[in-house]
mmCIF file of C-alpha atoms and ligand atoms in Angstrom:
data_model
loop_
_atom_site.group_PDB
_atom_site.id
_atom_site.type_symbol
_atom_site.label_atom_id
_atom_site.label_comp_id
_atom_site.label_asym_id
_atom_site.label_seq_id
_atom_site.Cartn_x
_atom_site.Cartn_y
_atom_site.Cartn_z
ATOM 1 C CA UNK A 1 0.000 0.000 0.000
ATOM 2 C CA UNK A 2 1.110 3.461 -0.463
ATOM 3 C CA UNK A 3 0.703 5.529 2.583
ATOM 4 C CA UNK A 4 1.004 8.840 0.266
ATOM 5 C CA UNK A 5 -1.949 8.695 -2.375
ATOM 6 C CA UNK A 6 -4.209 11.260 -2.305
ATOM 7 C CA UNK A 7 -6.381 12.985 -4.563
ATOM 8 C CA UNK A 8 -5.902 16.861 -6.026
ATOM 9 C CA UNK A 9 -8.515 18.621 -8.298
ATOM 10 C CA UNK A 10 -9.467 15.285 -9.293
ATOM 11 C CA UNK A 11 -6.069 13.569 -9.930
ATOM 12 C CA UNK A 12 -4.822 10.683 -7.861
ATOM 13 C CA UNK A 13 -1.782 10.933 -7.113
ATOM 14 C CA UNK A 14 1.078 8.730 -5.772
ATOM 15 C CA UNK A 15 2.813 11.445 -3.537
ATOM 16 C CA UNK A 16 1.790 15.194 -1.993
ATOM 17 C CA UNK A 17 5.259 16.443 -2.997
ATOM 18 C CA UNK A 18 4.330 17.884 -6.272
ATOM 19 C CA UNK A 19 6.761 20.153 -8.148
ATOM 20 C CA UNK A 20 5.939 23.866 -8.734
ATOM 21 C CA UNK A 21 6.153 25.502 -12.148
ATOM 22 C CA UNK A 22 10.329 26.656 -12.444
ATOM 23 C CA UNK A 23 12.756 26.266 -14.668
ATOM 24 C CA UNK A 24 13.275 22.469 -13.251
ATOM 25 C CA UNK A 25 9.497 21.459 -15.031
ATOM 26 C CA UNK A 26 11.069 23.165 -18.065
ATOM 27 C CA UNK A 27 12.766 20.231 -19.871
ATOM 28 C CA UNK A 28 12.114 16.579 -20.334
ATOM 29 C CA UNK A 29 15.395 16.143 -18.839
ATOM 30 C CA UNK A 30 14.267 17.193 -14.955
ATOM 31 C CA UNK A 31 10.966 16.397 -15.834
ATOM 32 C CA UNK A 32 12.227 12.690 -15.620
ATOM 33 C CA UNK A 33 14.536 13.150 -12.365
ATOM 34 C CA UNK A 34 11.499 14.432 -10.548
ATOM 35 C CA UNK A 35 9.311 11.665 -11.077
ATOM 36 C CA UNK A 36 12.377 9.258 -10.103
ATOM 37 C CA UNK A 37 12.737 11.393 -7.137
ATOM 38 C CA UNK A 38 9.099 10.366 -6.046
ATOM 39 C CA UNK A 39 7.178 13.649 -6.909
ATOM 40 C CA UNK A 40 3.725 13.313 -7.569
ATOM 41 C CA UNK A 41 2.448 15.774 -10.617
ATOM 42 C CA UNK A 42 4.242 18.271 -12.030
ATOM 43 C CA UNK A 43 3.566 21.484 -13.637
ATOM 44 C CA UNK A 44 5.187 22.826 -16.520
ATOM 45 C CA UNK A 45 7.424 25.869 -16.345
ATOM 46 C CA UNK A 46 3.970 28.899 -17.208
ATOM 47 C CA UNK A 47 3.839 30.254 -21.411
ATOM 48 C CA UNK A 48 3.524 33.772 -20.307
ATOM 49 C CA UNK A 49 1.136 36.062 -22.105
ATOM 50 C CA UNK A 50 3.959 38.798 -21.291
ATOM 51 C CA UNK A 51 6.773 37.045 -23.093
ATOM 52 C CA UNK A 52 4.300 35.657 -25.755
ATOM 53 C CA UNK A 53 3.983 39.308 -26.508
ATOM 54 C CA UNK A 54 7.323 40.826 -25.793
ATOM 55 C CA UNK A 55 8.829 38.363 -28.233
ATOM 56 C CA UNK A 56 6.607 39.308 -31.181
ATOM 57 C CA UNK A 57 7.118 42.660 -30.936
ATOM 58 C CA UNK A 58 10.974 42.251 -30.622
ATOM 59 C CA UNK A 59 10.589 40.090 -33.766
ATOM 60 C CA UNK A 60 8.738 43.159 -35.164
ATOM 61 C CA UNK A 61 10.690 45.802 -34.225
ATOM 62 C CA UNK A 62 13.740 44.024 -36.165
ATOM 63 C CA UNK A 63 11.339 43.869 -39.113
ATOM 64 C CA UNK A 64 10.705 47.963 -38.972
ATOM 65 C CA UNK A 65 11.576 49.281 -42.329
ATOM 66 C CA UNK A 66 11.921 46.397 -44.106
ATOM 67 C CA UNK A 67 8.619 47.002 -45.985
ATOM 68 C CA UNK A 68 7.141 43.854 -43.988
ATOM 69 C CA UNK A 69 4.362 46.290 -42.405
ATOM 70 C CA UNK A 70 1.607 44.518 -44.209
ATOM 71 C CA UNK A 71 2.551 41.347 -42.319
ATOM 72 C CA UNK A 72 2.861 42.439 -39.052
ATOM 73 C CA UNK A 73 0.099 40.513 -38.003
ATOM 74 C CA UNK A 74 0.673 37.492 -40.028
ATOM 75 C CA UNK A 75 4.618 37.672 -38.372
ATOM 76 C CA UNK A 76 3.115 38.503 -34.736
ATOM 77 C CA UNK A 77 0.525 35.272 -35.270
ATOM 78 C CA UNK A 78 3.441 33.096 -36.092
ATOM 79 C CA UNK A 79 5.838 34.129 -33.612
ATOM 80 C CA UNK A 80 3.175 34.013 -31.122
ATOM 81 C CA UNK A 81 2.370 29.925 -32.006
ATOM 82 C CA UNK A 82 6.193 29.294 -32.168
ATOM 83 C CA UNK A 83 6.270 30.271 -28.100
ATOM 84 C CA UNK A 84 3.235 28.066 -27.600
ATOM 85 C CA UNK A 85 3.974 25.352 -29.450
ATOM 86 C CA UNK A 86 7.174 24.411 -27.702
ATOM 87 C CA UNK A 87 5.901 24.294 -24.328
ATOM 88 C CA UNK A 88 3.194 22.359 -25.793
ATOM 89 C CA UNK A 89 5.577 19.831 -27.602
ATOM 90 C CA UNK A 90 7.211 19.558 -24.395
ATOM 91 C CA UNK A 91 3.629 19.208 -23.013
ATOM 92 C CA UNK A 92 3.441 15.690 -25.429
ATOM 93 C CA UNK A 93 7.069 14.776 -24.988
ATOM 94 C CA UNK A 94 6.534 15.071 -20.633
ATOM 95 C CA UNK A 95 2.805 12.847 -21.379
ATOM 96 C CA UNK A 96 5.002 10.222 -23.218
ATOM 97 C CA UNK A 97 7.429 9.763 -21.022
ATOM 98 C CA UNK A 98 6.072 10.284 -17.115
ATOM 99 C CA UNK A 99 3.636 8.474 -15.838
ATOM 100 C CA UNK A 100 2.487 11.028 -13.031
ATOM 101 C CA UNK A 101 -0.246 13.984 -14.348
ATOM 102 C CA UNK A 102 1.212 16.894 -15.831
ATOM 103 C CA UNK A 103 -0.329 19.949 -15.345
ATOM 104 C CA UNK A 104 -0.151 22.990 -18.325
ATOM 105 C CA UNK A 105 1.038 26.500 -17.145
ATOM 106 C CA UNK A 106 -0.164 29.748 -18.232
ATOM 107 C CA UNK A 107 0.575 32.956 -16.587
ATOM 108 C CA UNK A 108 -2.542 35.315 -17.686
ATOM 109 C CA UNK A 109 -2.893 38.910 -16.690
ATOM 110 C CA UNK A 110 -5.972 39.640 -18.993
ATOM 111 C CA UNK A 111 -8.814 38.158 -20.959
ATOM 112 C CA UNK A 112 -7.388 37.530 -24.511
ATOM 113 C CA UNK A 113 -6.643 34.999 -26.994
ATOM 114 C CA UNK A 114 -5.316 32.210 -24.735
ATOM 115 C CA UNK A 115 -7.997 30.921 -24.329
ATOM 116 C CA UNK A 116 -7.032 28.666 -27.466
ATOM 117 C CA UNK A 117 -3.989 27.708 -25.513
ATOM 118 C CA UNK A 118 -5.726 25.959 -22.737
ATOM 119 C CA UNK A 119 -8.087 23.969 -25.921
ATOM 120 C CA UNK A 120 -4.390 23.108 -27.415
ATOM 121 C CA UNK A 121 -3.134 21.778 -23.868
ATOM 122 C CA UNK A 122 -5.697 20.097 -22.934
ATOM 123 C CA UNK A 123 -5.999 18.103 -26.856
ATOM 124 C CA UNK A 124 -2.314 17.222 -26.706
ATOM 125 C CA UNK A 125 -3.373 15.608 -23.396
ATOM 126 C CA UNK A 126 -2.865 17.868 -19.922
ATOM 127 C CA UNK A 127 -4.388 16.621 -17.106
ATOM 128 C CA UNK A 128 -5.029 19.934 -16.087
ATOM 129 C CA UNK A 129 -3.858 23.362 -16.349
ATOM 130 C CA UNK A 130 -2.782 25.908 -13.705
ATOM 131 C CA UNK A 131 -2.739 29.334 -14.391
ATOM 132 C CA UNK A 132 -0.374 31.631 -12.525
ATOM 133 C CA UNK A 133 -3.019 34.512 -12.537
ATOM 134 C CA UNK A 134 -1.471 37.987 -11.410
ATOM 135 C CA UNK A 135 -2.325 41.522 -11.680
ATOM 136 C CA UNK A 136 -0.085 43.959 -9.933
ATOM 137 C CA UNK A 137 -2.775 46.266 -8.551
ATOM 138 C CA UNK A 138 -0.559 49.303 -8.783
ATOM 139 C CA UNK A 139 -3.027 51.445 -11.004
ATOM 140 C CA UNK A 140 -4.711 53.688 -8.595
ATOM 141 C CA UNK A 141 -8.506 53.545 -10.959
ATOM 142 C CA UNK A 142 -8.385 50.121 -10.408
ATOM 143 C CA UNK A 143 -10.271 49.314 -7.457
ATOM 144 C CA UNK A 144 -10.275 45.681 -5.406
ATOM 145 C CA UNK A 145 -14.011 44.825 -6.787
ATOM 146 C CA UNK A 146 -12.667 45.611 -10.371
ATOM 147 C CA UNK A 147 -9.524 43.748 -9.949
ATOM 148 C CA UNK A 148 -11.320 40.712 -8.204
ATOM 149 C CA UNK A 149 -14.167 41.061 -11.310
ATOM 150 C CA UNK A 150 -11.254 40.643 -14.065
ATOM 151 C CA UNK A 151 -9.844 37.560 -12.474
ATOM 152 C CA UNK A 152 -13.282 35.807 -11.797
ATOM 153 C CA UNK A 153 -14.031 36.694 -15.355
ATOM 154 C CA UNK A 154 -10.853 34.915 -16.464
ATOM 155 C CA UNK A 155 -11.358 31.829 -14.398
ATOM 156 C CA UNK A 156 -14.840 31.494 -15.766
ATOM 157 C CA UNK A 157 -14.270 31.734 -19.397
ATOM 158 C CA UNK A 158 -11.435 29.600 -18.665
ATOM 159 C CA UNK A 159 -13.152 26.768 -17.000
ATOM 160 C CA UNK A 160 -15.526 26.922 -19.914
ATOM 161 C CA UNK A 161 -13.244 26.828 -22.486
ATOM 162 C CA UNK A 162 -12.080 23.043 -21.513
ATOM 163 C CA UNK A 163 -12.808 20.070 -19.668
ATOM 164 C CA UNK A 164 -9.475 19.427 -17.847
ATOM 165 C CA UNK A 165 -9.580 20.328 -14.090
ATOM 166 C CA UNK A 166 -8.789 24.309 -13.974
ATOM 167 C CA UNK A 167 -6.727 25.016 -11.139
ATOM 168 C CA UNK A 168 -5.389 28.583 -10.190
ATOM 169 C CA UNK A 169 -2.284 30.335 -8.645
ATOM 170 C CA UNK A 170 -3.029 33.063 -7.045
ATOM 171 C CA UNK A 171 -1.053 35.940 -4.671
ATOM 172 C CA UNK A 172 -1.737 37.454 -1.373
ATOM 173 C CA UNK A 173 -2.849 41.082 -2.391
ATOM 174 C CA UNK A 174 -6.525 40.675 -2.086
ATOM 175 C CA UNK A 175 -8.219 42.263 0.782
ATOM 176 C CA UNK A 176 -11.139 40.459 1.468
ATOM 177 C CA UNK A 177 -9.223 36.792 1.234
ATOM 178 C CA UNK A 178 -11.819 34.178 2.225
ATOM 179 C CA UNK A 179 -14.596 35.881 0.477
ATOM 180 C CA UNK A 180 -12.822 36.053 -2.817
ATOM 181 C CA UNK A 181 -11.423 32.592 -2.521
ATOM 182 C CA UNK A 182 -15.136 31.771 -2.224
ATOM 183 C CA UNK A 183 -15.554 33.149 -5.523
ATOM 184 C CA UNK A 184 -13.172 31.800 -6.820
ATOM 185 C CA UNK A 185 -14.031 28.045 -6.155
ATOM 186 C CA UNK A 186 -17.628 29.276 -7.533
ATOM 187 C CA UNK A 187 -16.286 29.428 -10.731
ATOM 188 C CA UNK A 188 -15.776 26.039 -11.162
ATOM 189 C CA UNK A 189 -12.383 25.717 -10.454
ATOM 190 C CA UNK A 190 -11.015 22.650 -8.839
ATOM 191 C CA UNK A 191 -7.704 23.675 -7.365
ATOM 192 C CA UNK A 192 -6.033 26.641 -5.799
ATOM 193 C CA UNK A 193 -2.313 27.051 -5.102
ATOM 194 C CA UNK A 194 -1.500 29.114 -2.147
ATOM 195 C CA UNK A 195 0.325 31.288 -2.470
ATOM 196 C CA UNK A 196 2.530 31.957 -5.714
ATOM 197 C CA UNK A 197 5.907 33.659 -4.527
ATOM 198 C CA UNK A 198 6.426 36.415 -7.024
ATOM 199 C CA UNK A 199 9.726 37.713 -8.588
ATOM 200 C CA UNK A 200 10.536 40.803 -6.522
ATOM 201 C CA UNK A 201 12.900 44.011 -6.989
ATOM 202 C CA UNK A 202 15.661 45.324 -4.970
ATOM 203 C CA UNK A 203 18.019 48.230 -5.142
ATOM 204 C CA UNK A 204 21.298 48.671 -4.963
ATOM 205 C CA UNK A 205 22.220 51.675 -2.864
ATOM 206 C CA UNK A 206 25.765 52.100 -4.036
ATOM 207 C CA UNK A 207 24.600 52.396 -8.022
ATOM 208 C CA UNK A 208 21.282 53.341 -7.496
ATOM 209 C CA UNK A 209 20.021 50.837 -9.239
ATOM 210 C CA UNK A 210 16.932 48.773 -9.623
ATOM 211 C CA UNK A 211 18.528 44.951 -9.136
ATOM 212 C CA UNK A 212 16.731 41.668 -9.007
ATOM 213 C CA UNK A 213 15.775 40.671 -5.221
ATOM 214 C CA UNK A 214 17.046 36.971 -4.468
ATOM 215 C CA UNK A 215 14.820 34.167 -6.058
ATOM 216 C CA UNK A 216 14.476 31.910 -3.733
ATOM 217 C CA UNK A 217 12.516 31.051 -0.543
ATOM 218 C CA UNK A 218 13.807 30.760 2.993
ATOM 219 C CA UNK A 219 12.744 28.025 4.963
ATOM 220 C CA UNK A 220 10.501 30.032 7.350
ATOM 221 C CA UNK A 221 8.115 31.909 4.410
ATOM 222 C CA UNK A 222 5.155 29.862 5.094
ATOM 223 C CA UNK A 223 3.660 30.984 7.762
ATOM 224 C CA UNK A 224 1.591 32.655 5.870
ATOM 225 C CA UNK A 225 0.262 30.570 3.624
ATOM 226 C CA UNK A 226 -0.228 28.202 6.616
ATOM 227 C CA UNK A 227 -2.674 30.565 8.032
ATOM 228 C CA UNK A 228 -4.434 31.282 4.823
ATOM 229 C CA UNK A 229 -5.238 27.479 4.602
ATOM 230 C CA UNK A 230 -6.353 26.567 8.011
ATOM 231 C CA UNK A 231 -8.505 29.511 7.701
ATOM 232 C CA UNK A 232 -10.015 28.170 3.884
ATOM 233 C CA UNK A 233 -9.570 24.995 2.642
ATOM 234 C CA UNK A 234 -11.919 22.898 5.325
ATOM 235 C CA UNK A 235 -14.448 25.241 4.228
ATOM 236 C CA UNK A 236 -14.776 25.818 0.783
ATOM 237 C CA UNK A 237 -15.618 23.197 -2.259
ATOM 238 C CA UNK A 238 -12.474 23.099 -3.455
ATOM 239 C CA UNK A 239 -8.837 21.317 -2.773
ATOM 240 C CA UNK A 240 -5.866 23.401 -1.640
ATOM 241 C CA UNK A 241 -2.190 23.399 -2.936
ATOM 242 C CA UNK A 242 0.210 24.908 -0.589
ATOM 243 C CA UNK A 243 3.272 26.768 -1.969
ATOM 244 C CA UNK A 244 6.068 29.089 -0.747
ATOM 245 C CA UNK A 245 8.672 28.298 1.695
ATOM 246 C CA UNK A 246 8.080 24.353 2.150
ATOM 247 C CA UNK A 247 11.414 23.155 2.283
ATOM 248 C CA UNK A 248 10.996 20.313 5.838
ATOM 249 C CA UNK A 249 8.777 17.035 5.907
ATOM 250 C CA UNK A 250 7.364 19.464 9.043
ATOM 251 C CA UNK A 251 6.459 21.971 6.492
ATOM 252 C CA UNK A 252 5.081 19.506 4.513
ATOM 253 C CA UNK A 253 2.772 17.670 7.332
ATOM 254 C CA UNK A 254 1.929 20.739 8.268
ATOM 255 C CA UNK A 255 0.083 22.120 5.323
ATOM 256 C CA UNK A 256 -1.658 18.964 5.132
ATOM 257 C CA UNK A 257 -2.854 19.079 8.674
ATOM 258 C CA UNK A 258 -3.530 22.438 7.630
ATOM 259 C CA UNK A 259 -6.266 21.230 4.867
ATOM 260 C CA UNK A 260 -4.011 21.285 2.196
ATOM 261 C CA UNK A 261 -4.416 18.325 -0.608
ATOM 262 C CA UNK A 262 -0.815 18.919 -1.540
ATOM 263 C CA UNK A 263 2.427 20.901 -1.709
ATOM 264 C CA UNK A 264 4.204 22.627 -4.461
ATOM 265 C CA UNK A 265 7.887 22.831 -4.208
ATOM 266 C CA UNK A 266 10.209 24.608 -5.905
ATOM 267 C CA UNK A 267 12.850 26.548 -3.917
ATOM 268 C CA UNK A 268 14.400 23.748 -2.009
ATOM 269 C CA UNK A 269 14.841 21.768 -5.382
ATOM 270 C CA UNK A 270 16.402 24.339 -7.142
ATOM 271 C CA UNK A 271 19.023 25.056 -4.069
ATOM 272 C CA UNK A 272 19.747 21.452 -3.172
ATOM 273 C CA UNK A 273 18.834 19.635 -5.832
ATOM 274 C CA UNK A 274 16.192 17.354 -7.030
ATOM 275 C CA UNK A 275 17.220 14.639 -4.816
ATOM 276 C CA UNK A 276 15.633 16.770 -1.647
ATOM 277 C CA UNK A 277 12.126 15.274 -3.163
ATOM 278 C CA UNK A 278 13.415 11.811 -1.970
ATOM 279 C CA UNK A 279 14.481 13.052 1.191
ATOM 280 C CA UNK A 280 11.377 14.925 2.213
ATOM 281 C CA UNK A 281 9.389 11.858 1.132
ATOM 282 C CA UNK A 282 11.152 9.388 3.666
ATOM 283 C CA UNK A 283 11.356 12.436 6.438
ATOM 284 C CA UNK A 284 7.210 12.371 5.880
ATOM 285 C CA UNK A 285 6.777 8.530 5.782
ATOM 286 C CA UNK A 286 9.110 8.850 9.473
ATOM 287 C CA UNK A 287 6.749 11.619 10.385
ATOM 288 C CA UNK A 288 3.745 9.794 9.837
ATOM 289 C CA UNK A 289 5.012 7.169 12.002
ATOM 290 C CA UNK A 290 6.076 8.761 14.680
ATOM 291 C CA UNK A 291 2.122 10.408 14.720
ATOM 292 C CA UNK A 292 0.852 7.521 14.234
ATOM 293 C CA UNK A 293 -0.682 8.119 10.784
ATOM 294 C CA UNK A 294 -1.263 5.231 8.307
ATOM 295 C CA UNK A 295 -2.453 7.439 5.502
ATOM 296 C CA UNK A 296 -2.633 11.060 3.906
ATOM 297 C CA UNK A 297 -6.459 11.273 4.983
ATOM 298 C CA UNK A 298 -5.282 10.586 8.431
ATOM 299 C CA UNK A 299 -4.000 14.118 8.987
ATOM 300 C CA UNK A 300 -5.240 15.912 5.951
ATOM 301 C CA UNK A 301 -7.473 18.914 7.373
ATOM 302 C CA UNK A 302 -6.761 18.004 11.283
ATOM 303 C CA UNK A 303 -5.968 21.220 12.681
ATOM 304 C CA UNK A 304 -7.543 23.542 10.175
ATOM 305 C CA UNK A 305 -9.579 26.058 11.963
ATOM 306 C CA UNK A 306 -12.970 24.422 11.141
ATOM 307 C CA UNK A 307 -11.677 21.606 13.447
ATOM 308 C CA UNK A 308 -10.381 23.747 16.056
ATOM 309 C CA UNK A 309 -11.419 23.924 19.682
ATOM 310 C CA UNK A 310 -10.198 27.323 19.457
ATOM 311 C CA UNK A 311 -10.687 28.750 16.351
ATOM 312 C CA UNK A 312 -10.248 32.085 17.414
ATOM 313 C CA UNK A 313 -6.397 31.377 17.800
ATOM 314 C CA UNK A 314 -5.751 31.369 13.808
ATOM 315 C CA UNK A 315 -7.463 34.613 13.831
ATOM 316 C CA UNK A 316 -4.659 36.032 15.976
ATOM 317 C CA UNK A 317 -2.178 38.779 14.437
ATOM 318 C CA UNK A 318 -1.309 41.024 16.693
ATOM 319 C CA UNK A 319 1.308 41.004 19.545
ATOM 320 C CA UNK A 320 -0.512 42.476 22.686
ATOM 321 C CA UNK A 321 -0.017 39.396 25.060
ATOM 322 C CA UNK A 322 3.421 38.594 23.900
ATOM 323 C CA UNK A 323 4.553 42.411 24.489
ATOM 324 C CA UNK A 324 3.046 42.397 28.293
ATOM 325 C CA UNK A 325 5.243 39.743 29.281
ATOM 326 C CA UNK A 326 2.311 37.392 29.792
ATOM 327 C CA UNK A 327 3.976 34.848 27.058
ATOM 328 C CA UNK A 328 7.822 34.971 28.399
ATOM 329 C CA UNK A 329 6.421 33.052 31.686
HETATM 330 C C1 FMN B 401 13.338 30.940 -10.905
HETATM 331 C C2 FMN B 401 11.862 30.767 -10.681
HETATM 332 C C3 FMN B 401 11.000 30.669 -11.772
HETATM 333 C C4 FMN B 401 9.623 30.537 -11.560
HETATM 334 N N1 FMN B 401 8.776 30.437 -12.640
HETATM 335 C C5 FMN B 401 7.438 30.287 -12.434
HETATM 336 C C6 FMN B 401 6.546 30.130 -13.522
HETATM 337 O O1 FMN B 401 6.926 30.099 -14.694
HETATM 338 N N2 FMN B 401 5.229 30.001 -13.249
HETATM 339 C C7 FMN B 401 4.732 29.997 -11.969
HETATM 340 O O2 FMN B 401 3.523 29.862 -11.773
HETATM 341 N N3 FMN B 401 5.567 30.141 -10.917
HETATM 342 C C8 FMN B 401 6.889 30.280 -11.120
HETATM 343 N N4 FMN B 401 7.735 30.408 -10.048
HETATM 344 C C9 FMN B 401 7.166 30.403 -8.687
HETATM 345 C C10 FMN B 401 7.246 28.990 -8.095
HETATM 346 O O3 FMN B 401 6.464 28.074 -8.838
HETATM 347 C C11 FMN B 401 6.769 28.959 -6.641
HETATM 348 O O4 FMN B 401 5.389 29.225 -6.589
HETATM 349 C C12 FMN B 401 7.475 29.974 -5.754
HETATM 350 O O5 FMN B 401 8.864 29.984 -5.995
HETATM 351 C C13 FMN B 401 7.225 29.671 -4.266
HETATM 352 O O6 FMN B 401 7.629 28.371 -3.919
HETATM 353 P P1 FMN B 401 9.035 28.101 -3.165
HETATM 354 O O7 FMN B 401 9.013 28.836 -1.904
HETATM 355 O O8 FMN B 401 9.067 26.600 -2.995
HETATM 356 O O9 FMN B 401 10.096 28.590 -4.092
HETATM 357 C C14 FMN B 401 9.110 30.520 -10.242
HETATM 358 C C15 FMN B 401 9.994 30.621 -9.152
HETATM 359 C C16 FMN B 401 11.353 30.738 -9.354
HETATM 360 C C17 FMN B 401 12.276 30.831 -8.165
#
């Protein structure tokens, strides 16, 4: 028997430990060492809209006085199916070769013609497709109903468009959390990822320059999303995927105690290597011993706040008792 199956948007799956859209899910090559490693599904490195279009217009702008104006469109259509159709040949190659579901990635920010990509996923044979669903809301006319309107819009003409379990990625910048996450699972979606981890900027003082921040997770990010899905996932219609900062076995049975269905990993692979998946999968089968759990479904959802004694504990955030002292006795 294997003490790890469970079920996410519909999938069985041999392992939680599934591995989160990166540059690892980006070639057949890793693709291949991840299922050997014991990881459950995978999802593909995301076709951004964003480079879709930054790379046609680069194409175009090299074009610019070349008398090719007239094709513009023909030149932006085919540069446009040359991005897509290698992430979805890689799509076919990774549905030859692995055994474990492989989930499509698409990084939307607004409606528009991908639609057609998610149709071309799903017909080469994705068992289901995630989209990494961002908008910065850093336009000040935008307000949180509008911004919450476009993305519900996008998940619902999404979920229409195929028959594939739709799963979604989202971010923490949404003010009314459980409510939209609500509204989100009423669109027919069958999975959401908690929380995506997003590239961010730093500066460097000394050039005054805008620099990359560093990519990768530390070990103690999820706290949040730990909260988020103790708060939501025993209580809405839909199965949870944690993500950010699980790099432990701890980390791991915690999100599932939590109510998540599974984990996404990505950080700890890409700093120590793929062969962490086979290490966090024996540290959870020692875990589970040690708590006595036989199965998945033996801890999945046991200390979400639905289940609580106290749920007002997960509702906690500020740090008036620890500040008087009362906490240091
Ligand atoms: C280098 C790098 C590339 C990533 N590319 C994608 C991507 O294409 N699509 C996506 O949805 N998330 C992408 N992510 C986010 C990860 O899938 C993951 O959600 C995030 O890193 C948080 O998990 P972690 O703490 O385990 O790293 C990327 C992350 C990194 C570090």
């Amino acid at each position: 028997m294997n003490r790890l199956e469970c079920s996410y948007a519909g999938l069985k799956l041999k392992s939680p430990l599934t591995a989160a859209s990166s540059p690892l899910t980006a070639d057949i090559a890793h693709l291949k060492a991840l299922e050997e490693a014991g990881i459950g599904a995978v999802v593909l490195k995301s076709v951004f809209e964003e480079q879709i279009e930054s790379e046609s217009k680069a194409a175009l702008d090299g074009l610019s006085g070349g008398g090719f104006a007239d094709s513009s469109v023909y030149f932006e259509n085919f540069i446009k199916n040359t991005a897509v159709d290698a992430s979805l040949e890689l799509l076919e190659e990774a549905k030859k070769t692995l055994s474990i579901p492989v989930f499509a990635s698409l990084n939307c920010v607004r409606d528009g013609s991908w639609y057609e990509y998610a149709k071309r996923a799903e017909n080469v044979g994705a068992d289901a497709l995630e989209l990494n669903l961002f908008i910065l809301p850093s336009d000040v006319k935008d307000s949180s109903v509008d911004l919450e309107h476009r993305y519900l819009q996008i998940l619902k003409k999404t979920v229409q468009s195929v028959s594939i379990p739709v799963c979604v990625k989202l971010g923490t910048y949404f003010t009314g959390m459980t409510h939209f996450l609500k509204e989100v699972s009423g669109c027919g979606v069958k999975g959401i990822v908690l929380f995506n981890r997003y590239y961010n900027i730093d500066f460097d003082i000394e050039a005054e320059k805008v620099v990359p921040a560093a990519p990768f997770s530390s070990p103690d990010e999820y706290l949040t999303t730990l909260r988020w899905i103790a708060l939501s996932a025993a209580e809405l219609p839909v199965d949870f995927a944690a993500a950010t900062g699980i790099h432990s076995a701890e980390t791991v049975f915690k999100m599932i105690a939590a109510g998540a269905k599974t984990v996404q990993l990505c950080s700890v692979l890409m700093k120590d290597g793929i062969k962490a998946a086979e290490q966090m999968r024996s540290d959870l089968l020692t875990l589970m011993d040690r708590k006595g759990c036989t199965s998945i479904s033996d801890f999945c959802g046991k200390m979400a706040q639905e289940r609580s004694s106290d749920p007002s504990v997960y509702e906690r955030v500020q740090y008036i008792q620890f500040l008087s002292g009362s906490s240091r006795q």
